[in-house]
PDB file of C-alpha atoms in Angstrom:
ATOM      1  CA  MET A   1     100.554  75.766 104.904  1.00  0.00           C
ATOM      2  CA  ASP A   2      97.545  75.353 107.182  1.00  0.00           C
ATOM      3  CA  GLU A   3      98.895  78.129 109.409  1.00  0.00           C
ATOM      4  CA  GLN A   4      99.116  80.487 106.431  1.00  0.00           C
ATOM      5  CA  ARG A   5      95.586  79.612 105.352  1.00  0.00           C
ATOM      6  CA  ASN A   6      94.249  80.080 108.886  1.00  0.00           C
ATOM      7  CA  ALA A   7      96.013  83.440 109.161  1.00  0.00           C
ATOM      8  CA  LEU A   8      94.563  84.511 105.805  1.00  0.00           C
ATOM      9  CA  ASP A   9      91.085  83.377 106.858  1.00  0.00           C
ATOM     10  CA  GLU A  10      91.328  85.356 110.105  1.00  0.00           C
ATOM     11  CA  ARG A  11      92.579  88.448 108.281  1.00  0.00           C
ATOM     12  CA  ALA A  12      89.854  88.058 105.639  1.00  0.00           C
ATOM     13  CA  GLU A  13      87.176  87.845 108.313  1.00  0.00           C
ATOM     14  CA  THR A  14      88.412  91.127 109.777  1.00  0.00           C
ATOM     15  CA  ARG A  15      88.798  92.763 106.322  1.00  0.00           C
ATOM     16  CA  ALA A  16      85.319  91.611 105.315  1.00  0.00           C
ATOM     17  CA  HIS A  17      83.845  94.346 107.521  1.00  0.00           C
ATOM     18  CA  LEU A  18      83.352  96.930 104.816  1.00  0.00           C
ATOM     19  CA  LEU A  19      84.245 100.569 105.057  1.00  0.00           C
ATOM     20  CA  PRO A  20      81.277 102.947 104.623  1.00  0.00           C
ATOM     21  CA  GLU A  21      82.186 103.710 100.996  1.00  0.00           C
ATOM     22  CA  GLU A  22      82.574  99.982 100.239  1.00  0.00           C
ATOM     23  CA  ASP A  23      79.286  99.200 101.978  1.00  0.00           C
ATOM     24  CA  ALA A  24      77.506 101.769  99.808  1.00  0.00           C
ATOM     25  CA  VAL A  25      78.542  99.792  96.706  1.00  0.00           C
ATOM     26  CA  GLY A  26      77.849  96.416  98.309  1.00  0.00           C
ATOM     27  CA  SER A  27      79.383  92.980  97.891  1.00  0.00           C
ATOM     28  CA  SER A  28      77.866  89.554  97.300  1.00  0.00           C
ATOM     29  CA  ASP A  29      80.871  87.761  98.842  1.00  0.00           C
ATOM     30  CA  ARG A  30      82.574  89.977 101.395  1.00  0.00           C
ATOM     31  CA  GLU A  31      84.983  87.335 102.720  1.00  0.00           C
ATOM     32  CA  GLY A  32      85.938  86.123  99.239  1.00  0.00           C
ATOM     33  CA  GLN A  33      86.569  89.693  98.144  1.00  0.00           C
ATOM     34  CA  ALA A  34      88.611  90.334 101.299  1.00  0.00           C
ATOM     35  CA  ARG A  35      90.727  87.196 100.706  1.00  0.00           C
ATOM     36  CA  GLU A  36      91.574  88.309  97.163  1.00  0.00           C
ATOM     37  CA  ILE A  37      92.467  91.831  98.311  1.00  0.00           C
ATOM     38  CA  LEU A  38      94.736  90.413 101.019  1.00  0.00           C
ATOM     39  CA  ARG A  39      96.371  87.887  98.657  1.00  0.00           C
ATOM     40  CA  ASP A  40      97.122  90.659  96.184  1.00  0.00           C
ATOM     41  CA  SER A  41      98.498  92.858  98.941  1.00  0.00           C
ATOM     42  CA  ASP A  42     100.691  90.006 100.225  1.00  0.00           C
ATOM     43  CA  ARG A  43     102.062  89.335  96.715  1.00  0.00           C
ATOM     44  CA  ARG A  44     102.895  93.021  96.204  1.00  0.00           C
ATOM     45  CA  THR A  45     104.539  93.192  99.631  1.00  0.00           C
ATOM     46  CA  GLU A  46     106.648  90.064  99.063  1.00  0.00           C
ATOM     47  CA  ALA A  47     107.720  91.015  95.531  1.00  0.00           C
ATOM     48  CA  PRO A  48     107.263  94.739  94.949  1.00  0.00           C
ATOM     49  CA  GLU A  49     107.512  96.072  91.430  1.00  0.00           C
ATOM     50  CA  PRO A  50     110.749  97.921  90.754  1.00  0.00           C
ATOM     51  CA  VAL A  51     110.517 101.688  90.910  1.00  0.00           C
ATOM     52  CA  GLU A  52     111.654 103.522  87.816  1.00  0.00           C
ATOM     53  CA  ARG A  53     114.195 106.178  88.724  1.00  0.00           C
ATOM     54  CA  ARG A  54     114.802 109.155  86.459  1.00  0.00           C
ATOM     55  CA  HIS A  55     117.566 111.699  86.551  1.00  0.00           C
ATOM     56  CA  PRO A  56     116.730 115.408  86.215  1.00  0.00           C
ATOM     57  CA  GLU A  57     118.355 115.548  82.784  1.00  0.00           C
ATOM     58  CA  GLU A  58     115.948 112.863  81.520  1.00  0.00           C
ATOM     59  CA  THR A  59     112.858 114.994  82.072  1.00  0.00           C
ATOM     60  CA  ALA A  60     111.485 117.290  79.415  1.00  0.00           C
TER      61      ALA A  60
END
């Protein structure tokens, strides 16, 4: 668990360097924001939402 937290902290530190468009908006807690973005990304990667498949005859 500590390894996962350390890895997340290291990734968050790197992600906390804002892109120019993010910097223009600003952030009061860059590392906290980066941690949440990375956690969300990890969750979506580990358990992606199913993709709805449609057949041509189902379209209007």
